[in-house]
PDB file of C-alpha atoms and ligand atoms in Angstrom:
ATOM      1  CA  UNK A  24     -65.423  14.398   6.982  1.00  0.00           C
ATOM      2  CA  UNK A  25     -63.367  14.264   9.889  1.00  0.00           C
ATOM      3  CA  UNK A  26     -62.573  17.388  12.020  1.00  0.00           C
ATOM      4  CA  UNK A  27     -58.530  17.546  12.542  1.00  0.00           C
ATOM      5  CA  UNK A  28     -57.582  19.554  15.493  1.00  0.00           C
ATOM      6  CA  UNK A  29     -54.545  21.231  15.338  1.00  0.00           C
ATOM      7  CA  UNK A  30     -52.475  22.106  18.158  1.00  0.00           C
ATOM      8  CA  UNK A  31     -50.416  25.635  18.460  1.00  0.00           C
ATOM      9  CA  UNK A  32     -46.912  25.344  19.862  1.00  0.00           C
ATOM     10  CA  UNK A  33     -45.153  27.868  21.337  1.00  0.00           C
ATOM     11  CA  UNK A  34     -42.468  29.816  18.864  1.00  0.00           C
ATOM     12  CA  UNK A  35     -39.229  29.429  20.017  1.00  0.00           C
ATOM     13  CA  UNK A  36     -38.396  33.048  21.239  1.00  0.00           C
ATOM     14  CA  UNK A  37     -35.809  35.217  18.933  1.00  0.00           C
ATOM     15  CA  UNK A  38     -32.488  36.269  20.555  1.00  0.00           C
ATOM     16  CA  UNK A  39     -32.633  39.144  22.606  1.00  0.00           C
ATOM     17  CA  UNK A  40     -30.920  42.059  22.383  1.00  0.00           C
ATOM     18  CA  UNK A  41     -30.008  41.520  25.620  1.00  0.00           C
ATOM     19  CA  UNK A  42     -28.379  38.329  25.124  1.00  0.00           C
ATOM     20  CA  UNK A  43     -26.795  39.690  22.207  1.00  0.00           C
ATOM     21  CA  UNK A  44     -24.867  42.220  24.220  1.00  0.00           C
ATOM     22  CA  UNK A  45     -23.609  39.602  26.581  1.00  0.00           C
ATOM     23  CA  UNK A  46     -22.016  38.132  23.997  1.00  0.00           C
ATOM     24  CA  UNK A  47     -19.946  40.634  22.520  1.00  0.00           C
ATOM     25  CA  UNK A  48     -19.118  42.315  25.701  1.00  0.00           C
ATOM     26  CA  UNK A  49     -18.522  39.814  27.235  1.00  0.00           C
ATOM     27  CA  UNK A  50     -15.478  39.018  24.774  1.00  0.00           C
ATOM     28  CA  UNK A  51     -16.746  35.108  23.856  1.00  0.00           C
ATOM     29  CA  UNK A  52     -16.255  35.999  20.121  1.00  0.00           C
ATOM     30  CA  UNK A  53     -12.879  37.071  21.097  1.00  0.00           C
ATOM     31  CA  UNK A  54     -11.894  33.751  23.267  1.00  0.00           C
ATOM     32  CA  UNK A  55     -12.865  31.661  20.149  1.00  0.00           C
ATOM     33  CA  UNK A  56     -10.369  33.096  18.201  1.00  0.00           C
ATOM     34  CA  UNK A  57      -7.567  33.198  20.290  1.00  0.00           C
ATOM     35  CA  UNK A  58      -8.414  29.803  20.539  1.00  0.00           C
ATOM     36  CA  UNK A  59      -8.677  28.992  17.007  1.00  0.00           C
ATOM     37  CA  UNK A  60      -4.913  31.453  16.441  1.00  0.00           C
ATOM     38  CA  UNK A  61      -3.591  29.164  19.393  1.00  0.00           C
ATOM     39  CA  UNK A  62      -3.798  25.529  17.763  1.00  0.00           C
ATOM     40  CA  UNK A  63      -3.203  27.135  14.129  1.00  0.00           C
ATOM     41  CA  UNK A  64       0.360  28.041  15.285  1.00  0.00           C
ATOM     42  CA  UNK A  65       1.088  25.536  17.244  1.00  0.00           C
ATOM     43  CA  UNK A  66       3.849  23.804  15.963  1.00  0.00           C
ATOM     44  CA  UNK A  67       2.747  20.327  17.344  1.00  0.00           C
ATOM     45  CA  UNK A  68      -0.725  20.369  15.145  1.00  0.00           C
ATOM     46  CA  UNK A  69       0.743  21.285  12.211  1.00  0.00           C
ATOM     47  CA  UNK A  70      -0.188  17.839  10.156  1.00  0.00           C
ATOM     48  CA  UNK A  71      -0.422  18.778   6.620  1.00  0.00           C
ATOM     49  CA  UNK A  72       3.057  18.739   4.713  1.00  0.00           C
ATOM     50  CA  UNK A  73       3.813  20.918   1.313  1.00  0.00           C
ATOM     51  CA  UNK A  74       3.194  17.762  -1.001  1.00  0.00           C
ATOM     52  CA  UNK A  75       4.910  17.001  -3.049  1.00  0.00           C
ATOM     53  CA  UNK A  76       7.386  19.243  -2.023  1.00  0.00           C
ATOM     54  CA  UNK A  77       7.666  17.250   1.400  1.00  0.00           C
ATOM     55  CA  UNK A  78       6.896  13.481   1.642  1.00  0.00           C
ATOM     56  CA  UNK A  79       6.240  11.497   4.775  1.00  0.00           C
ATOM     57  CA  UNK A  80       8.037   8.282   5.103  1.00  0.00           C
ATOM     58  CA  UNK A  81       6.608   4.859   4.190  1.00  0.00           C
ATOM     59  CA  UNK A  82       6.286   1.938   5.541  1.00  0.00           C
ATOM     60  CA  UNK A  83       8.002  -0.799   4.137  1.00  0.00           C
ATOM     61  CA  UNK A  84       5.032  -2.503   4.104  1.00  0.00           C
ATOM     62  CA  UNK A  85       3.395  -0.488   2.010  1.00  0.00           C
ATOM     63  CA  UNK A  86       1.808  -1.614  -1.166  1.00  0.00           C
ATOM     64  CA  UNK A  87       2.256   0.678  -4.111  1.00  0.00           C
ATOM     65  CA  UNK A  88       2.963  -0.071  -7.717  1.00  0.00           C
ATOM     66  CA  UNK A  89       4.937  -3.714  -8.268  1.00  0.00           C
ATOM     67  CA  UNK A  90       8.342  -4.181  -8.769  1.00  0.00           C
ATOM     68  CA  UNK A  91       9.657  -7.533 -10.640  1.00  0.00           C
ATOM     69  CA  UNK A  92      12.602  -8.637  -9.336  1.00  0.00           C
ATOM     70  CA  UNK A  93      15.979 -10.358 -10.137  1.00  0.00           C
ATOM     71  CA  UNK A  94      17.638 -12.980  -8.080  1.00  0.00           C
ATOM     72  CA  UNK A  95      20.646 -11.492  -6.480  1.00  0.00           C
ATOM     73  CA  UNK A  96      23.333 -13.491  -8.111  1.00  0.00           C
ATOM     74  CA  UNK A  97      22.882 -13.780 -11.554  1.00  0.00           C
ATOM     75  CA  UNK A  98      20.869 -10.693 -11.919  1.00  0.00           C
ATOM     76  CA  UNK A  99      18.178 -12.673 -13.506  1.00  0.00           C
ATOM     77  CA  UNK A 100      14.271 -12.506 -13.812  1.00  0.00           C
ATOM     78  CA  UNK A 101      13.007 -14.456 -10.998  1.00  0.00           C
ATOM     79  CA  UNK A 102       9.491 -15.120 -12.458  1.00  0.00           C
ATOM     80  CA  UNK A 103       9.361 -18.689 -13.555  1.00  0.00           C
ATOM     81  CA  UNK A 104       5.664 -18.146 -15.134  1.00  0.00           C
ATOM     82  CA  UNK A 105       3.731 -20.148 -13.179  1.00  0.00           C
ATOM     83  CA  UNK A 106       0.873 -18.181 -13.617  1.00  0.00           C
ATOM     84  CA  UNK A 107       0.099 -17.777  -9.822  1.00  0.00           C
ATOM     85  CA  UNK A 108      -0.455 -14.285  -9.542  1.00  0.00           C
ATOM     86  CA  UNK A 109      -2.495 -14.173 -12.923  1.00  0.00           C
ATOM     87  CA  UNK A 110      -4.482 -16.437 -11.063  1.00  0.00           C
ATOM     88  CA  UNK A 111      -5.107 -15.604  -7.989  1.00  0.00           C
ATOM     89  CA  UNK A 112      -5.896 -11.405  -8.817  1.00  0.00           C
ATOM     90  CA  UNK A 113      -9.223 -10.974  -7.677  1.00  0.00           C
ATOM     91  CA  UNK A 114      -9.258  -7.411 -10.087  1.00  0.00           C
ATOM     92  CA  UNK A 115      -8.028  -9.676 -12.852  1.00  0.00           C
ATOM     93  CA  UNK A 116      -5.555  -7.122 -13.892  1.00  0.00           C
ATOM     94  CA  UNK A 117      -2.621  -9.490 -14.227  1.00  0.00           C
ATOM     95  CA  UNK A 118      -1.879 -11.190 -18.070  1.00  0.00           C
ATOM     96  CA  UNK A 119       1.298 -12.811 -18.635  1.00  0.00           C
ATOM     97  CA  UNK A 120       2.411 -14.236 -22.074  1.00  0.00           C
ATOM     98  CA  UNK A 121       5.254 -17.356 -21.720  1.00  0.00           C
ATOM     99  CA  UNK A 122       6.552 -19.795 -24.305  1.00  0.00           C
ATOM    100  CA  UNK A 123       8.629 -22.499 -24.130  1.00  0.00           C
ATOM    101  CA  UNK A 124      12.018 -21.657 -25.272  1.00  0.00           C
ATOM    102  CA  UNK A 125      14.272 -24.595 -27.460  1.00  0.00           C
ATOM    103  CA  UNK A 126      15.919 -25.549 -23.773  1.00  0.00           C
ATOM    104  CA  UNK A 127      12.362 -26.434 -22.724  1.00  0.00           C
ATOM    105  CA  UNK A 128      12.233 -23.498 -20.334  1.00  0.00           C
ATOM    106  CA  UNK A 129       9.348 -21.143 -20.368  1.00  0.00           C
ATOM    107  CA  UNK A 130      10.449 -17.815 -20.933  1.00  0.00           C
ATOM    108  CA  UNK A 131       8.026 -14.814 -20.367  1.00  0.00           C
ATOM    109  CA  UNK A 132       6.628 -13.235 -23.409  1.00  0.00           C
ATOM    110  CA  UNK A 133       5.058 -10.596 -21.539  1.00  0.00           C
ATOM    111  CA  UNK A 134       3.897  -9.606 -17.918  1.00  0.00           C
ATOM    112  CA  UNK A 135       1.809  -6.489 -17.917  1.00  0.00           C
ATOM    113  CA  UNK A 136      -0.534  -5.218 -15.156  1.00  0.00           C
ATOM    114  CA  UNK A 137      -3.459  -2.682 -15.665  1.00  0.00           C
ATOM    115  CA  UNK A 138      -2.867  -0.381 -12.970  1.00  0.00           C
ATOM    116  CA  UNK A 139      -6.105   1.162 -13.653  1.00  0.00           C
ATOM    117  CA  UNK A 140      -8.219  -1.931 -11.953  1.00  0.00           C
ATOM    118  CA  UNK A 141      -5.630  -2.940  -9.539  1.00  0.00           C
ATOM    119  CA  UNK A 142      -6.719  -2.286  -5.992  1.00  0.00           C
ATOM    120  CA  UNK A 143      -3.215  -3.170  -4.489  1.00  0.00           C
ATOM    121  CA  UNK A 144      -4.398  -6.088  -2.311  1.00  0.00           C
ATOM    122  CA  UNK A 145      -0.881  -7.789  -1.962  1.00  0.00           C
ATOM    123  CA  UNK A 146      -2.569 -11.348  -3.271  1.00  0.00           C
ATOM    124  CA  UNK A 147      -0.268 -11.608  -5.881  1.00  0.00           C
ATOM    125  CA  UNK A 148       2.888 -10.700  -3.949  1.00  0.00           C
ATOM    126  CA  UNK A 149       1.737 -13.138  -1.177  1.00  0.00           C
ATOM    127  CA  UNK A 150       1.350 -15.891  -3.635  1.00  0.00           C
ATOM    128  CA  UNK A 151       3.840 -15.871  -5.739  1.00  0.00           C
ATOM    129  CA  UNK A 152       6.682 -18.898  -4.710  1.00  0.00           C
ATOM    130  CA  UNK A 153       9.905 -17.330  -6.233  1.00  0.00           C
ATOM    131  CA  UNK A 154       9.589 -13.630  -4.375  1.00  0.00           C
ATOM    132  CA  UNK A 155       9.371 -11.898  -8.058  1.00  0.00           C
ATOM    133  CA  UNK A 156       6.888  -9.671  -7.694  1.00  0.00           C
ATOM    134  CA  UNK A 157       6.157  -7.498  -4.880  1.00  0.00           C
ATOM    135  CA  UNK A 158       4.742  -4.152  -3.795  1.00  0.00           C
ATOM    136  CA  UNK A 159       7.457  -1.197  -4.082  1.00  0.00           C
ATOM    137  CA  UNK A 160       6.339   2.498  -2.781  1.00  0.00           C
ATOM    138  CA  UNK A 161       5.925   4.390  -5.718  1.00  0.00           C
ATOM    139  CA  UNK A 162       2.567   5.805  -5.376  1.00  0.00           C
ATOM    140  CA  UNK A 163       2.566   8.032  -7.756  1.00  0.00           C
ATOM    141  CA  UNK A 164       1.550   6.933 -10.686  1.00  0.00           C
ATOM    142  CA  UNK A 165      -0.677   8.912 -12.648  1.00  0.00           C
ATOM    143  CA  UNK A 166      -0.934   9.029 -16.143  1.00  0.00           C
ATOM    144  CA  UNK A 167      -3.126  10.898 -19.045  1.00  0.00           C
ATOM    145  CA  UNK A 168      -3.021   7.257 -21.012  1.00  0.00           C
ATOM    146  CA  UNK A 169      -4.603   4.186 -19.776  1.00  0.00           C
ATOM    147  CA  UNK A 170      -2.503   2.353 -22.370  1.00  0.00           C
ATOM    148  CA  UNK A 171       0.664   3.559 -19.600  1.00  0.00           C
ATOM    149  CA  UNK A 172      -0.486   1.524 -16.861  1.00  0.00           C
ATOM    150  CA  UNK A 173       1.909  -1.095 -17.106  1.00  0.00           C
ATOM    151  CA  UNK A 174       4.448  -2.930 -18.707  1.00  0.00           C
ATOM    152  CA  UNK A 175       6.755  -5.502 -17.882  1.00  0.00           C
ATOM    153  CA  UNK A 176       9.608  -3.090 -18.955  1.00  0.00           C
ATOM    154  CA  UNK A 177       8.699  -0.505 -16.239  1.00  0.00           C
ATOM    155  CA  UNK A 178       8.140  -2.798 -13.146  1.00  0.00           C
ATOM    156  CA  UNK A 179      11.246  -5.264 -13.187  1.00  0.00           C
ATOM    157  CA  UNK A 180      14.032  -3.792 -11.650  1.00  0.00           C
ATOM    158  CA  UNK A 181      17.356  -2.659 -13.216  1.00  0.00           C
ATOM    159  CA  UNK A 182      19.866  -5.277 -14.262  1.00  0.00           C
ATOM    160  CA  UNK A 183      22.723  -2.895 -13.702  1.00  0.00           C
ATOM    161  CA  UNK A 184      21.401  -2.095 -10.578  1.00  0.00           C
ATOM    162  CA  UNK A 185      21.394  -5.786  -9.838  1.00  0.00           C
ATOM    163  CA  UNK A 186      24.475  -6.865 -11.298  1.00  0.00           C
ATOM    164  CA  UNK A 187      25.975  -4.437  -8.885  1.00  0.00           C
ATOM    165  CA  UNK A 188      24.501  -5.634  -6.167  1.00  0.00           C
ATOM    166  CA  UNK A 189      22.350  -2.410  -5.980  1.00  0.00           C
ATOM    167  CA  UNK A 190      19.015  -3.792  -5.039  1.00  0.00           C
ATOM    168  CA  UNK A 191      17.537  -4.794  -2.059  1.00  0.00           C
ATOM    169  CA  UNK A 192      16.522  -8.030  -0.975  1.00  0.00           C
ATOM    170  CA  UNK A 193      13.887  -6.513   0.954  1.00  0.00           C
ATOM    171  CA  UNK A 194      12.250  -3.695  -1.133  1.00  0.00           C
ATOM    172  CA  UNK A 195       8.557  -4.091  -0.593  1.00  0.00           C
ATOM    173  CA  UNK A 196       5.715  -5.949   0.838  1.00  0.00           C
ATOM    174  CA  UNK A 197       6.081  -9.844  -0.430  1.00  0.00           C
ATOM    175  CA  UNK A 198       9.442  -9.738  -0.085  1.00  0.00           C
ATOM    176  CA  UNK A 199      11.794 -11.787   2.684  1.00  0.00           C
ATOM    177  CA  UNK A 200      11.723 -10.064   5.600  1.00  0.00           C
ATOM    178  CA  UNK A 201      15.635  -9.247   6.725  1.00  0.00           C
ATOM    179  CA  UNK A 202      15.334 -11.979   9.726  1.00  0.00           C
ATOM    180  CA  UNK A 203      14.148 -14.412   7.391  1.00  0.00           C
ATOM    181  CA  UNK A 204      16.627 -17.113   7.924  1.00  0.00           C
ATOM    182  CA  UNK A 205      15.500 -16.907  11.904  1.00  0.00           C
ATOM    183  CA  UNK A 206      12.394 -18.004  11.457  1.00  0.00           C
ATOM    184  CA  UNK A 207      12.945 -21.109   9.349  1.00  0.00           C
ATOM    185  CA  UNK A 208      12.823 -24.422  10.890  1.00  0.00           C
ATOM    186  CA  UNK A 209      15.660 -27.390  10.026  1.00  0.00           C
ATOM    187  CA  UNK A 210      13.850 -29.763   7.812  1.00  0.00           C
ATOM    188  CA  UNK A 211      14.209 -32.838   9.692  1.00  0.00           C
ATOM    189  CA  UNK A 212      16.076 -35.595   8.032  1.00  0.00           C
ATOM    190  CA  UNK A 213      13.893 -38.998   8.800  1.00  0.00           C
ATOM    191  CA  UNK A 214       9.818 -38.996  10.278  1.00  0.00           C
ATOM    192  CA  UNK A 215      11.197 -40.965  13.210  1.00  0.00           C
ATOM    193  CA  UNK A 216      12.101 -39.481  16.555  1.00  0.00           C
ATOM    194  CA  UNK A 217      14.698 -40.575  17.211  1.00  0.00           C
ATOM    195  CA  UNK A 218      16.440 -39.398  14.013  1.00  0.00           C
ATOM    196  CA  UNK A 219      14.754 -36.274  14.051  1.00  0.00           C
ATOM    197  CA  UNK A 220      16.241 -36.231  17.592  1.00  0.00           C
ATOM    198  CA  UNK A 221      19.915 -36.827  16.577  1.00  0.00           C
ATOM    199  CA  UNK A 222      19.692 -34.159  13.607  1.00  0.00           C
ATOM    200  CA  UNK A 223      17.832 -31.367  15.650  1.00  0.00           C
ATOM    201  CA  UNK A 224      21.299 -32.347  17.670  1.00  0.00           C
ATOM    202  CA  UNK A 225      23.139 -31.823  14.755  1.00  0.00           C
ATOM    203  CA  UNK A 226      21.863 -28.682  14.299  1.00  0.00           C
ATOM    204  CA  UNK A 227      21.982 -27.395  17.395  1.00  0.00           C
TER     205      UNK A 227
HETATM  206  S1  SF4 B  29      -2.367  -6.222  -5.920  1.00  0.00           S
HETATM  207 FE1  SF4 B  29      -4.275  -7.461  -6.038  1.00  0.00          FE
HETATM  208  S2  SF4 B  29      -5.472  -6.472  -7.642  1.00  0.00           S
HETATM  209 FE2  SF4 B  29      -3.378  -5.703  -7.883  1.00  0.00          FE
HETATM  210  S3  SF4 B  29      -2.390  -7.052  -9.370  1.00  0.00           S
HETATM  211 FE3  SF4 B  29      -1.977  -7.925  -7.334  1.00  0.00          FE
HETATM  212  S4  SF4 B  29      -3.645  -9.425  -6.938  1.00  0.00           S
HETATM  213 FE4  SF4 B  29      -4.292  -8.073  -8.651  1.00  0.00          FE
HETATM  214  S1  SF4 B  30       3.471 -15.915  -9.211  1.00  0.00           S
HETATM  215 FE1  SF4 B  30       5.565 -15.055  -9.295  1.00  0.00          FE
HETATM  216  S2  SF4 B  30       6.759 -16.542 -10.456  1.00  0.00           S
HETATM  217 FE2  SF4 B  30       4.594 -17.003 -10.842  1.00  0.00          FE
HETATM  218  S3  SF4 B  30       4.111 -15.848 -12.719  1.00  0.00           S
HETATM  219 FE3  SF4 B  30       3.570 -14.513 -10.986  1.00  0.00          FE
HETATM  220  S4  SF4 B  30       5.416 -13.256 -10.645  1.00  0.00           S
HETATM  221 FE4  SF4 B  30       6.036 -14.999 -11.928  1.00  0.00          FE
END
């Protein structure tokens, strides 16, 4: 059988007593805490806020449970059904019910979205072409029943509210941004130039 040799290292020495002293006299124990006292008060460190007493602000951007909206008007649902956002949910947390109604519009049955596997990605709000759904910021939305998480009834917003002219255009990520109209181009009238010329004229 093989011999193994072992090797002793050297034990790393235990504090001294002398080094001990040092330390305490010396006040380092002390300089910590002032330290430590120093940023505590400081008013500029102070990050956390009494939630939910206190809120911070939110973006506008930020994407919390849906809203469905109404168009401005009319105060009307703006989902047409289409089935986009159903689609397109990659948590598959979306299920809408429609049915064509005797005027041969579809009419929506039902629009519910299981808040428990949503993971807020903004797909649906980014797909959908009528601006119905979108991301409000209420985050807070726990519950002791799955079976809460969520029904048409609680994300479309008020028709009072909208009849009065109460709700925002922009409330939410998916929404129209306020400058909207600034960043659409003039559909030109005719494919050649110089039409497109004379109507970009026109609009000018
Ligand atoms: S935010 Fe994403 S996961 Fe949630 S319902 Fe929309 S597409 Fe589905
Ligand atoms: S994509 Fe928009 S319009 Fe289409 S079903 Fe969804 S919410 Fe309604």
């Amino acid at each position: 059988m093989m011999k193994v040799e072992y090797k002793l290292v050297a034990q790393t020495p235990p504090p001294s007593f002398k080094r001990f002293l040092k330390r305490t006299f010396s006040l380092d124990l002390l300089k910590g805490l002032k330290l430590t006292l120093f940023e505590l008060f400081k008013p500029s460190t102070i990050v956390t806020i009494k939630y939910p007493l206190e809120k911070i602000p939110l973006s506008p951007r930020y994407r919390a449970v849906h809203n469905l909206m109404r168009l401005l008007e009319s105060g009307n649902e703006r989902c047409i059904g289409c089935g986009l956002c159903e689609k397109i949910c990659v948590s598959n947390c979306i299920k809408i019910d429609t049915k064509y109604g005797i005027d041969g519009r579809k009419n929506i049955e039902s629009y519910s979205i299981n808040f428990g596997r949503c993971i807020y990605c903004g797909l649906c709000a980014e797909v959908c072409p009528e601006l119905a759904i979108v991301h409000g910021n209420r985050y807070e939305n726990a519950s002791e029943q799955r079976a809460h998480f969520k029904l048409k009834d609680d994300l479309l917003v008020s028709f009072a509210l909208a009849k009065k002219g109460q709700i925002d255009e922009y409330s939410g990520y998916g929404s129209l941004s306020p400058n909207a109209d600034n960043n659409i181009k003039p559909t030109p009238l005719s494919n050649d130039e110089t039409s497109k010329k004379v109507d970009s004229e026109k609009v000018g």
